[in-house]
């Protein structure tokens, strides 16, 4: 039976809920309307916010701003999703680039708004917030004003904004198109990135090594390009940070996440201190299962020698996740079911399609879309659960409106990781065969190590690269060396790094698109482990509190949202709870 037959029919997006096609007249009409609305907005409100605030009319400006935000977000989301379906398609790439340029022009007329809002006196703003119509936007206004110490003179902000298309945005696009165009020679067959990475989870060690060698060969052949992209973007960020007065390389990310740097430092310190108890311990155990003194790097995510392997059809994956969600709360399954029924998911692997997986929130006036590269592995079922968790979160947060629906990264991974945990627990509860149970536990531990240990190692790698880049360009050899040092520290002595692994930093998209994003995964995993412990110990009323957390979107700070669960991320002991769960699961595996 072919792979496609084993998987069954896989859903593809219906993007018509946004626009009928890239040539649809509504696209051009909305772009023109966005431009008109932005110009009219500037004519009506530029230089007048203080007067509006004193006359209790500031709400009308905020509401108009939000409407333009939703409209431009719809157009931009559509272009991004079209591009993700095939980043090698010249027509789609041109459409994406043209839309980005036009939206940059539109937003150039709106830049003044946040800058002028932040120049208002605190007393004027506070008095204006007495207006109930404006009070609804308090979280947005307070978040905006946190940027005040780092904003620049209006014309400099305008320049930064307009040059982003030919600056950071262009280098991001170069990375995406280069990565999508890469082909990996596996026994004469030219594969794209996702199927080649999938070989690292094959049950045959020779296949895994072939996949690893193919990845290394192609990454090496293109390492100069990836080195240049990394150097340029790190320098670009250093320039921006210097002008805006950010001292630490990650300070701008912390501000965007609305999280204190010391909280992230505590998380990073706790995870790095736990490396010997977590990753080092687990990979030593896995090496013994394989009868080896150390695992080759291509064996790190290999299935266990005794693990039963089969392809999981799409319909089974669907029912597994919806069943787990429904077991927690029918409302959660009802929201997730819409993604399947209304074609909000794109699941097949295709040449040129963006690798990995994501849930795109689009805009509150529409709905999210989920992208997967589904290959029928148990991990793919977990990825489906993860991305649907994001999707449920985005649906629940949408009523907050375009300005307050987006969730800071401190909580952005909460619903996704919680959805994974629900699915894992549901699957484990139905598993009675000891070999299958062991394989499932091992798979979950590996997923958690990839989410916590690996992402903190990524964060450490990024910090070192950005800090060293301040002293000059880094060569490919230096980037390779930093990568190997960080990986060695995090994975431990039971992983043997073979020739070629030194260039595996090249394909991590978060380094390019969202510097220092990666700690959000570890933050979310440890937070969810603590949250799940609360759920297990006191399930009554938990779902209501959980939905309230997700429904808040970006309208409340993370500390306030965690308080009803008795959790405080500022407490250094908080992180130990999440790490302790991983440790206990490794201990259970040692007894099997």
PDB file of N, CA, C and O in Angstrom, residues 379-444:
ATOM      1  N   UNK A 379       4.350  11.359  16.352  1.00  0.00           N
ATOM      2  CA  UNK A 379       4.692  12.762  16.601  1.00  0.00           C
ATOM      3  C   UNK A 379       3.807  13.704  15.782  1.00  0.00           C
ATOM      4  O   UNK A 379       3.538  14.826  16.187  1.00  0.00           O
ATOM      5  N   UNK A 380       3.367  13.247  14.612  1.00  0.00           N
ATOM      6  CA  UNK A 380       2.490  14.083  13.803  1.00  0.00           C
ATOM      7  C   UNK A 380       1.126  14.251  14.454  1.00  0.00           C
ATOM      8  O   UNK A 380       0.477  15.294  14.307  1.00  0.00           O
ATOM      9  N   UNK A 381       0.678  13.224  15.154  1.00  0.00           N
ATOM     10  CA  UNK A 381      -0.582  13.335  15.905  1.00  0.00           C
ATOM     11  C   UNK A 381      -0.421  14.375  17.015  1.00  0.00           C
ATOM     12  O   UNK A 381      -1.312  15.201  17.257  1.00  0.00           O
ATOM     13  N   UNK A 382       0.735  14.349  17.678  1.00  0.00           N
ATOM     14  CA  UNK A 382       1.001  15.341  18.723  1.00  0.00           C
ATOM     15  C   UNK A 382       1.099  16.750  18.123  1.00  0.00           C
ATOM     16  O   UNK A 382       0.650  17.723  18.741  1.00  0.00           O
ATOM     17  N   UNK A 383       1.689  16.849  16.923  1.00  0.00           N
ATOM     18  CA  UNK A 383       1.765  18.153  16.265  1.00  0.00           C
ATOM     19  C   UNK A 383       0.369  18.663  15.930  1.00  0.00           C
ATOM     20  O   UNK A 383       0.072  19.857  16.092  1.00  0.00           O
ATOM     21  N   UNK A 384      -0.501  17.773  15.466  1.00  0.00           N
ATOM     22  CA  UNK A 384      -1.892  18.151  15.193  1.00  0.00           C
ATOM     23  C   UNK A 384      -2.558  18.662  16.470  1.00  0.00           C
ATOM     24  O   UNK A 384      -3.217  19.710  16.465  1.00  0.00           O
ATOM     25  N   UNK A 385      -2.357  17.941  17.581  1.00  0.00           N
ATOM     26  CA  UNK A 385      -2.924  18.381  18.861  1.00  0.00           C
ATOM     27  C   UNK A 385      -2.359  19.735  19.268  1.00  0.00           C
ATOM     28  O   UNK A 385      -3.084  20.601  19.791  1.00  0.00           O
ATOM     29  N   UNK A 386      -1.065  19.923  19.035  1.00  0.00           N
ATOM     30  CA  UNK A 386      -0.385  21.174  19.395  1.00  0.00           C
ATOM     31  C   UNK A 386      -0.957  22.350  18.613  1.00  0.00           C
ATOM     32  O   UNK A 386      -1.355  23.368  19.195  1.00  0.00           O
ATOM     33  N   UNK A 387      -1.010  22.211  17.293  1.00  0.00           N
ATOM     34  CA  UNK A 387      -1.453  23.334  16.463  1.00  0.00           C
ATOM     35  C   UNK A 387      -2.948  23.609  16.644  1.00  0.00           C
ATOM     36  O   UNK A 387      -3.383  24.766  16.587  1.00  0.00           O
ATOM     37  N   UNK A 388      -3.744  22.570  16.863  1.00  0.00           N
ATOM     38  CA  UNK A 388      -5.167  22.797  17.147  1.00  0.00           C
ATOM     39  C   UNK A 388      -5.350  23.516  18.477  1.00  0.00           C
ATOM     40  O   UNK A 388      -6.293  24.295  18.642  1.00  0.00           O
ATOM     41  N   UNK A 389      -4.439  23.261  19.433  1.00  0.00           N
ATOM     42  CA  UNK A 389      -4.482  24.017  20.682  1.00  0.00           C
ATOM     43  C   UNK A 389      -4.305  25.501  20.425  1.00  0.00           C
ATOM     44  O   UNK A 389      -5.041  26.342  20.960  1.00  0.00           O
ATOM     45  N   UNK A 390      -3.321  25.839  19.584  1.00  0.00           N
ATOM     46  CA  UNK A 390      -3.153  27.235  19.163  1.00  0.00           C
ATOM     47  C   UNK A 390      -4.441  27.754  18.522  1.00  0.00           C
ATOM     48  O   UNK A 390      -4.897  28.867  18.804  1.00  0.00           O
ATOM     49  N   UNK A 391      -5.014  26.940  17.632  1.00  0.00           N
ATOM     50  CA  UNK A 391      -6.209  27.367  16.912  1.00  0.00           C
ATOM     51  C   UNK A 391      -7.372  27.647  17.845  1.00  0.00           C
ATOM     52  O   UNK A 391      -8.065  28.664  17.698  1.00  0.00           O
ATOM     53  N   UNK A 392      -7.602  26.758  18.803  1.00  0.00           N
ATOM     54  CA  UNK A 392      -8.676  26.967  19.797  1.00  0.00           C
ATOM     55  C   UNK A 392      -8.421  28.261  20.567  1.00  0.00           C
ATOM     56  O   UNK A 392      -9.338  29.066  20.788  1.00  0.00           O
ATOM     57  N   UNK A 393      -7.173  28.462  20.969  1.00  0.00           N
ATOM     58  CA  UNK A 393      -6.789  29.677  21.698  1.00  0.00           C
ATOM     59  C   UNK A 393      -7.111  30.912  20.858  1.00  0.00           C
ATOM     60  O   UNK A 393      -7.693  31.899  21.351  1.00  0.00           O
ATOM     61  N   UNK A 394      -6.750  30.875  19.600  1.00  0.00           N
ATOM     62  CA  UNK A 394      -6.946  32.024  18.717  1.00  0.00           C
ATOM     63  C   UNK A 394      -8.429  32.303  18.491  1.00  0.00           C
ATOM     64  O   UNK A 394      -8.850  33.469  18.443  1.00  0.00           O
ATOM     65  N   UNK A 395      -9.242  31.255  18.370  1.00  0.00           N
ATOM     66  CA  UNK A 395     -10.692  31.438  18.217  1.00  0.00           C
ATOM     67  C   UNK A 395     -11.278  32.083  19.477  1.00  0.00           C
ATOM     68  O   UNK A 395     -12.088  33.014  19.400  1.00  0.00           O
ATOM     69  N   UNK A 396     -10.859  31.595  20.637  1.00  0.00           N
ATOM     70  CA  UNK A 396     -11.395  32.125  21.898  1.00  0.00           C
ATOM     71  C   UNK A 396     -10.957  33.558  22.147  1.00  0.00           C
ATOM     72  O   UNK A 396     -11.699  34.353  22.744  1.00  0.00           O
ATOM     73  N   UNK A 397      -9.752  33.918  21.699  1.00  0.00           N
ATOM     74  CA  UNK A 397      -9.231  35.269  21.952  1.00  0.00           C
ATOM     75  C   UNK A 397      -9.755  36.293  20.959  1.00  0.00           C
ATOM     76  O   UNK A 397      -9.706  37.500  21.230  1.00  0.00           O
ATOM     77  N   UNK A 398     -10.275  35.842  19.823  1.00  0.00           N
ATOM     78  CA  UNK A 398     -10.669  36.752  18.743  1.00  0.00           C
ATOM     79  C   UNK A 398     -11.649  37.848  19.163  1.00  0.00           C
ATOM     80  O   UNK A 398     -11.546  38.980  18.688  1.00  0.00           O
ATOM     81  N   UNK A 399     -12.638  37.568  20.046  1.00  0.00           N
ATOM     82  CA  UNK A 399     -13.578  38.637  20.422  1.00  0.00           C
ATOM     83  C   UNK A 399     -12.923  39.851  21.074  1.00  0.00           C
ATOM     84  O   UNK A 399     -13.572  40.902  21.183  1.00  0.00           O
ATOM     85  N   UNK A 400     -11.666  39.748  21.486  1.00  0.00           N
ATOM     86  CA  UNK A 400     -10.973  40.913  22.043  1.00  0.00           C
ATOM     87  C   UNK A 400     -10.656  41.958  20.977  1.00  0.00           C
ATOM     88  O   UNK A 400     -10.296  43.091  21.319  1.00  0.00           O
ATOM     89  N   UNK A 401     -10.791  41.591  19.705  1.00  0.00           N
ATOM     90  CA  UNK A 401     -10.515  42.533  18.630  1.00  0.00           C
ATOM     91  C   UNK A 401      -9.074  42.491  18.180  1.00  0.00           C
ATOM     92  O   UNK A 401      -8.199  41.929  18.853  1.00  0.00           O
ATOM     93  N   UNK A 402      -8.800  43.123  17.063  1.00  0.00           N
ATOM     94  CA  UNK A 402      -7.488  43.036  16.434  1.00  0.00           C
ATOM     95  C   UNK A 402      -6.357  43.547  17.308  1.00  0.00           C
ATOM     96  O   UNK A 402      -5.224  43.072  17.211  1.00  0.00           O
ATOM     97  N   UNK A 403      -6.632  44.507  18.179  1.00  0.00           N
ATOM     98  CA  UNK A 403      -5.560  45.103  18.975  1.00  0.00           C
ATOM     99  C   UNK A 403      -5.232  44.302  20.231  1.00  0.00           C
ATOM    100  O   UNK A 403      -4.135  44.431  20.771  1.00  0.00           O
ATOM    101  N   UNK A 404      -6.167  43.479  20.708  1.00  0.00           N
ATOM    102  CA  UNK A 404      -5.937  42.777  21.975  1.00  0.00           C
ATOM    103  C   UNK A 404      -6.121  41.264  21.893  1.00  0.00           C
ATOM    104  O   UNK A 404      -5.958  40.577  22.895  1.00  0.00           O
ATOM    105  N   UNK A 405      -6.433  40.741  20.712  1.00  0.00           N
ATOM    106  CA  UNK A 405      -6.526  39.284  20.564  1.00  0.00           C
ATOM    107  C   UNK A 405      -5.158  38.604  20.612  1.00  0.00           C
ATOM    108  O   UNK A 405      -5.021  37.537  21.213  1.00  0.00           O
ATOM    109  N   UNK A 406      -4.102  39.194  19.999  1.00  0.00           N
ATOM    110  CA  UNK A 406      -2.801  38.507  20.014  1.00  0.00           C
ATOM    111  C   UNK A 406      -2.296  38.265  21.428  1.00  0.00           C
ATOM    112  O   UNK A 406      -2.360  39.152  22.288  1.00  0.00           O
ATOM    113  N   UNK A 407      -1.801  37.046  21.655  1.00  0.00           N
ATOM    114  CA  UNK A 407      -1.354  36.638  22.984  1.00  0.00           C
ATOM    115  C   UNK A 407       0.161  36.751  23.088  1.00  0.00           C
ATOM    116  O   UNK A 407       0.871  36.270  22.206  1.00  0.00           O
ATOM    117  N   UNK A 408       0.691  37.374  24.145  1.00  0.00           N
ATOM    118  CA  UNK A 408       2.151  37.415  24.318  1.00  0.00           C
ATOM    119  C   UNK A 408       2.727  36.004  24.391  1.00  0.00           C
ATOM    120  O   UNK A 408       2.038  35.051  24.796  1.00  0.00           O
ATOM    121  N   UNK A 409       3.987  35.864  24.004  1.00  0.00           N
ATOM    122  CA  UNK A 409       4.590  34.533  23.942  1.00  0.00           C
ATOM    123  C   UNK A 409       4.647  33.832  25.283  1.00  0.00           C
ATOM    124  O   UNK A 409       4.763  32.608  25.334  1.00  0.00           O
ATOM    125  N   UNK A 410       4.556  34.592  26.371  1.00  0.00           N
ATOM    126  CA  UNK A 410       4.563  33.951  27.689  1.00  0.00           C
ATOM    127  C   UNK A 410       3.422  32.958  27.844  1.00  0.00           C
ATOM    128  O   UNK A 410       3.547  31.963  28.554  1.00  0.00           O
ATOM    129  N   UNK A 411       2.300  33.229  27.166  1.00  0.00           N
ATOM    130  CA  UNK A 411       1.152  32.325  27.245  1.00  0.00           C
ATOM    131  C   UNK A 411       0.776  31.738  25.884  1.00  0.00           C
ATOM    132  O   UNK A 411      -0.153  30.943  25.794  1.00  0.00           O
ATOM    133  N   UNK A 412       1.490  32.125  24.828  1.00  0.00           N
ATOM    134  CA  UNK A 412       1.108  31.705  23.481  1.00  0.00           C
ATOM    135  C   UNK A 412       1.212  30.195  23.284  1.00  0.00           C
ATOM    136  O   UNK A 412       0.508  29.622  22.454  1.00  0.00           O
ATOM    137  N   UNK A 413       2.100  29.541  24.029  1.00  0.00           N
ATOM    138  CA  UNK A 413       2.257  28.094  23.876  1.00  0.00           C
ATOM    139  C   UNK A 413       1.447  27.301  24.904  1.00  0.00           C
ATOM    140  O   UNK A 413       1.519  26.071  24.936  1.00  0.00           O
ATOM    141  N   UNK A 414       0.662  27.980  25.732  1.00  0.00           N
ATOM    142  CA  UNK A 414      -0.080  27.293  26.794  1.00  0.00           C
ATOM    143  C   UNK A 414      -1.097  26.311  26.219  1.00  0.00           C
ATOM    144  O   UNK A 414      -1.100  25.117  26.552  1.00  0.00           O
ATOM    145  N   UNK A 415      -1.985  26.802  25.363  1.00  0.00           N
ATOM    146  CA  UNK A 415      -3.052  25.942  24.842  1.00  0.00           C
ATOM    147  C   UNK A 415      -2.502  24.835  23.961  1.00  0.00           C
ATOM    148  O   UNK A 415      -3.032  23.719  23.950  1.00  0.00           O
ATOM    149  N   UNK A 416      -1.438  25.121  23.221  1.00  0.00           N
ATOM    150  CA  UNK A 416      -0.865  24.119  22.319  1.00  0.00           C
ATOM    151  C   UNK A 416      -0.244  22.965  23.103  1.00  0.00           C
ATOM    152  O   UNK A 416      -0.500  21.796  22.819  1.00  0.00           O
ATOM    153  N   UNK A 417       0.543  23.295  24.099  1.00  0.00           N
ATOM    154  CA  UNK A 417       1.203  22.249  24.890  1.00  0.00           C
ATOM    155  C   UNK A 417       0.182  21.516  25.758  1.00  0.00           C
ATOM    156  O   UNK A 417       0.274  20.305  25.961  1.00  0.00           O
ATOM    157  N   UNK A 418      -0.823  22.244  26.260  1.00  0.00           N
ATOM    158  CA  UNK A 418      -1.880  21.598  27.046  1.00  0.00           C
ATOM    159  C   UNK A 418      -2.660  20.614  26.166  1.00  0.00           C
ATOM    160  O   UNK A 418      -3.002  19.509  26.604  1.00  0.00           O
ATOM    161  N   UNK A 419      -2.923  21.012  24.913  1.00  0.00           N
ATOM    162  CA  UNK A 419      -3.606  20.114  23.985  1.00  0.00           C
ATOM    163  C   UNK A 419      -2.801  18.852  23.720  1.00  0.00           C
ATOM    164  O   UNK A 419      -3.355  17.746  23.630  1.00  0.00           O
ATOM    165  N   UNK A 420      -1.490  19.009  23.607  1.00  0.00           N
ATOM    166  CA  UNK A 420      -0.614  17.844  23.449  1.00  0.00           C
ATOM    167  C   UNK A 420      -0.704  16.921  24.661  1.00  0.00           C
ATOM    168  O   UNK A 420      -0.781  15.699  24.525  1.00  0.00           O
ATOM    169  N   UNK A 421      -0.678  17.528  25.850  1.00  0.00           N
ATOM    170  CA  UNK A 421      -0.704  16.729  27.069  1.00  0.00           C
ATOM    171  C   UNK A 421      -2.024  15.963  27.195  1.00  0.00           C
ATOM    172  O   UNK A 421      -2.036  14.779  27.557  1.00  0.00           O
ATOM    173  N   UNK A 422      -3.135  16.612  26.888  1.00  0.00           N
ATOM    174  CA  UNK A 422      -4.430  15.926  26.921  1.00  0.00           C
ATOM    175  C   UNK A 422      -4.432  14.738  25.975  1.00  0.00           C
ATOM    176  O   UNK A 422      -4.906  13.650  26.311  1.00  0.00           O
ATOM    177  N   UNK A 423      -3.901  14.942  24.768  1.00  0.00           N
ATOM    178  CA  UNK A 423      -3.887  13.878  23.761  1.00  0.00           C
ATOM    179  C   UNK A 423      -2.987  12.732  24.190  1.00  0.00           C
ATOM    180  O   UNK A 423      -3.354  11.549  24.072  1.00  0.00           O
ATOM    181  N   UNK A 424      -1.820  13.075  24.712  1.00  0.00           N
ATOM    182  CA  UNK A 424      -0.899  12.034  25.175  1.00  0.00           C
ATOM    183  C   UNK A 424      -1.518  11.216  26.295  1.00  0.00           C
ATOM    184  O   UNK A 424      -1.475   9.980  26.279  1.00  0.00           O
ATOM    185  N   UNK A 425      -2.104  11.894  27.289  1.00  0.00           N
ATOM    186  CA  UNK A 425      -2.690  11.187  28.434  1.00  0.00           C
ATOM    187  C   UNK A 425      -3.844  10.290  27.979  1.00  0.00           C
ATOM    188  O   UNK A 425      -4.006   9.174  28.488  1.00  0.00           O
ATOM    189  N   UNK A 426      -4.634  10.761  27.034  1.00  0.00           N
ATOM    190  CA  UNK A 426      -5.751   9.952  26.535  1.00  0.00           C
ATOM    191  C   UNK A 426      -5.245   8.710  25.812  1.00  0.00           C
ATOM    192  O   UNK A 426      -5.790   7.608  25.979  1.00  0.00           O
ATOM    193  N   UNK A 427      -4.204   8.871  25.011  1.00  0.00           N
ATOM    194  CA  UNK A 427      -3.642   7.733  24.288  1.00  0.00           C
ATOM    195  C   UNK A 427      -2.972   6.753  25.251  1.00  0.00           C
ATOM    196  O   UNK A 427      -3.105   5.534  25.105  1.00  0.00           O
ATOM    197  N   UNK A 428      -2.266   7.287  26.247  1.00  0.00           N
ATOM    198  CA  UNK A 428      -1.575   6.415  27.205  1.00  0.00           C
ATOM    199  C   UNK A 428      -2.570   5.604  28.024  1.00  0.00           C
ATOM    200  O   UNK A 428      -2.329   4.424  28.329  1.00  0.00           O
ATOM    201  N   UNK A 429      -3.703   6.214  28.381  1.00  0.00           N
ATOM    202  CA  UNK A 429      -4.705   5.527  29.199  1.00  0.00           C
ATOM    203  C   UNK A 429      -5.289   4.312  28.481  1.00  0.00           C
ATOM    204  O   UNK A 429      -5.733   3.354  29.124  1.00  0.00           O
ATOM    205  N   UNK A 430      -5.267   4.341  27.133  1.00  0.00           N
ATOM    206  CA  UNK A 430      -5.827   3.230  26.355  1.00  0.00           C
ATOM    207  C   UNK A 430      -4.777   2.178  26.012  1.00  0.00           C
ATOM    208  O   UNK A 430      -5.097   1.173  25.372  1.00  0.00           O
ATOM    209  N   UNK A 431      -3.533   2.417  26.421  1.00  0.00           N
ATOM    210  CA  UNK A 431      -2.435   1.525  26.041  1.00  0.00           C
ATOM    211  C   UNK A 431      -2.139   0.540  27.166  1.00  0.00           C
ATOM    212  O   UNK A 431      -1.766   0.941  28.270  1.00  0.00           O
ATOM    213  N   UNK A 432      -2.297  -0.736  26.884  1.00  0.00           N
ATOM    214  CA  UNK A 432      -2.041  -1.769  27.900  1.00  0.00           C
ATOM    215  C   UNK A 432      -0.782  -2.571  27.587  1.00  0.00           C
ATOM    216  O   UNK A 432      -0.150  -3.101  28.500  1.00  0.00           O
ATOM    217  N   UNK A 433      -0.397  -2.658  26.329  1.00  0.00           N
ATOM    218  CA  UNK A 433       0.799  -3.412  25.959  1.00  0.00           C
ATOM    219  C   UNK A 433       2.043  -2.720  26.518  1.00  0.00           C
ATOM    220  O   UNK A 433       2.265  -1.530  26.259  1.00  0.00           O
ATOM    221  N   UNK A 434       2.886  -3.420  27.300  1.00  0.00           N
ATOM    222  CA  UNK A 434       4.048  -2.784  27.936  1.00  0.00           C
ATOM    223  C   UNK A 434       5.013  -2.140  26.941  1.00  0.00           C
ATOM    224  O   UNK A 434       5.540  -1.061  27.190  1.00  0.00           O
ATOM    225  N   UNK A 435       5.250  -2.815  25.798  1.00  0.00           N
ATOM    226  CA  UNK A 435       6.176  -2.258  24.806  1.00  0.00           C
ATOM    227  C   UNK A 435       5.630  -0.960  24.221  1.00  0.00           C
ATOM    228  O   UNK A 435       6.363   0.014  24.022  1.00  0.00           O
ATOM    229  N   UNK A 436       4.324  -0.945  23.957  1.00  0.00           N
ATOM    230  CA  UNK A 436       3.716   0.269  23.420  1.00  0.00           C
ATOM    231  C   UNK A 436       3.739   1.391  24.456  1.00  0.00           C
ATOM    232  O   UNK A 436       3.986   2.550  24.124  1.00  0.00           O
ATOM    233  N   UNK A 437       3.459   1.017  25.720  1.00  0.00           N
ATOM    234  CA  UNK A 437       3.454   2.037  26.782  1.00  0.00           C
ATOM    235  C   UNK A 437       4.851   2.650  26.938  1.00  0.00           C
ATOM    236  O   UNK A 437       4.997   3.865  27.063  1.00  0.00           O
ATOM    237  N   UNK A 438       5.867   1.780  26.900  1.00  0.00           N
ATOM    238  CA  UNK A 438       7.241   2.265  27.007  1.00  0.00           C
ATOM    239  C   UNK A 438       7.573   3.196  25.842  1.00  0.00           C
ATOM    240  O   UNK A 438       8.171   4.261  26.031  1.00  0.00           O
ATOM    241  N   UNK A 439       7.155   2.806  24.627  1.00  0.00           N
ATOM    242  CA  UNK A 439       7.430   3.626  23.446  1.00  0.00           C
ATOM    243  C   UNK A 439       6.722   4.969  23.543  1.00  0.00           C
ATOM    244  O   UNK A 439       7.281   6.015  23.191  1.00  0.00           O
ATOM    245  N   UNK A 440       5.490   4.956  24.055  1.00  0.00           N
ATOM    246  CA  UNK A 440       4.745   6.209  24.185  1.00  0.00           C
ATOM    247  C   UNK A 440       5.378   7.133  25.221  1.00  0.00           C
ATOM    248  O   UNK A 440       5.519   8.337  25.003  1.00  0.00           O
ATOM    249  N   UNK A 441       5.755   6.563  26.354  1.00  0.00           N
ATOM    250  CA  UNK A 441       6.404   7.369  27.394  1.00  0.00           C
ATOM    251  C   UNK A 441       7.716   7.954  26.887  1.00  0.00           C
ATOM    252  O   UNK A 441       8.013   9.129  27.112  1.00  0.00           O
ATOM    253  N   UNK A 442       8.474   7.108  26.197  1.00  0.00           N
ATOM    254  CA  UNK A 442       9.757   7.585  25.659  1.00  0.00           C
ATOM    255  C   UNK A 442       9.519   8.695  24.645  1.00  0.00           C
ATOM    256  O   UNK A 442      10.238   9.709  24.636  1.00  0.00           O
ATOM    257  N   UNK A 443       8.514   8.517  23.781  1.00  0.00           N
ATOM    258  CA  UNK A 443       8.210   9.547  22.794  1.00  0.00           C
ATOM    259  C   UNK A 443       7.818  10.867  23.450  1.00  0.00           C
ATOM    260  O   UNK A 443       8.234  11.941  23.000  1.00  0.00           O
ATOM    261  N   UNK A 444       7.033  10.771  24.527  1.00  0.00           N
ATOM    262  CA  UNK A 444       6.614  11.999  25.216  1.00  0.00           C
ATOM    263  C   UNK A 444       7.801  12.668  25.893  1.00  0.00           C
ATOM    264  O   UNK A 444       7.940  13.899  25.853  1.00  0.00           O
TER     265      UNK A 444
END
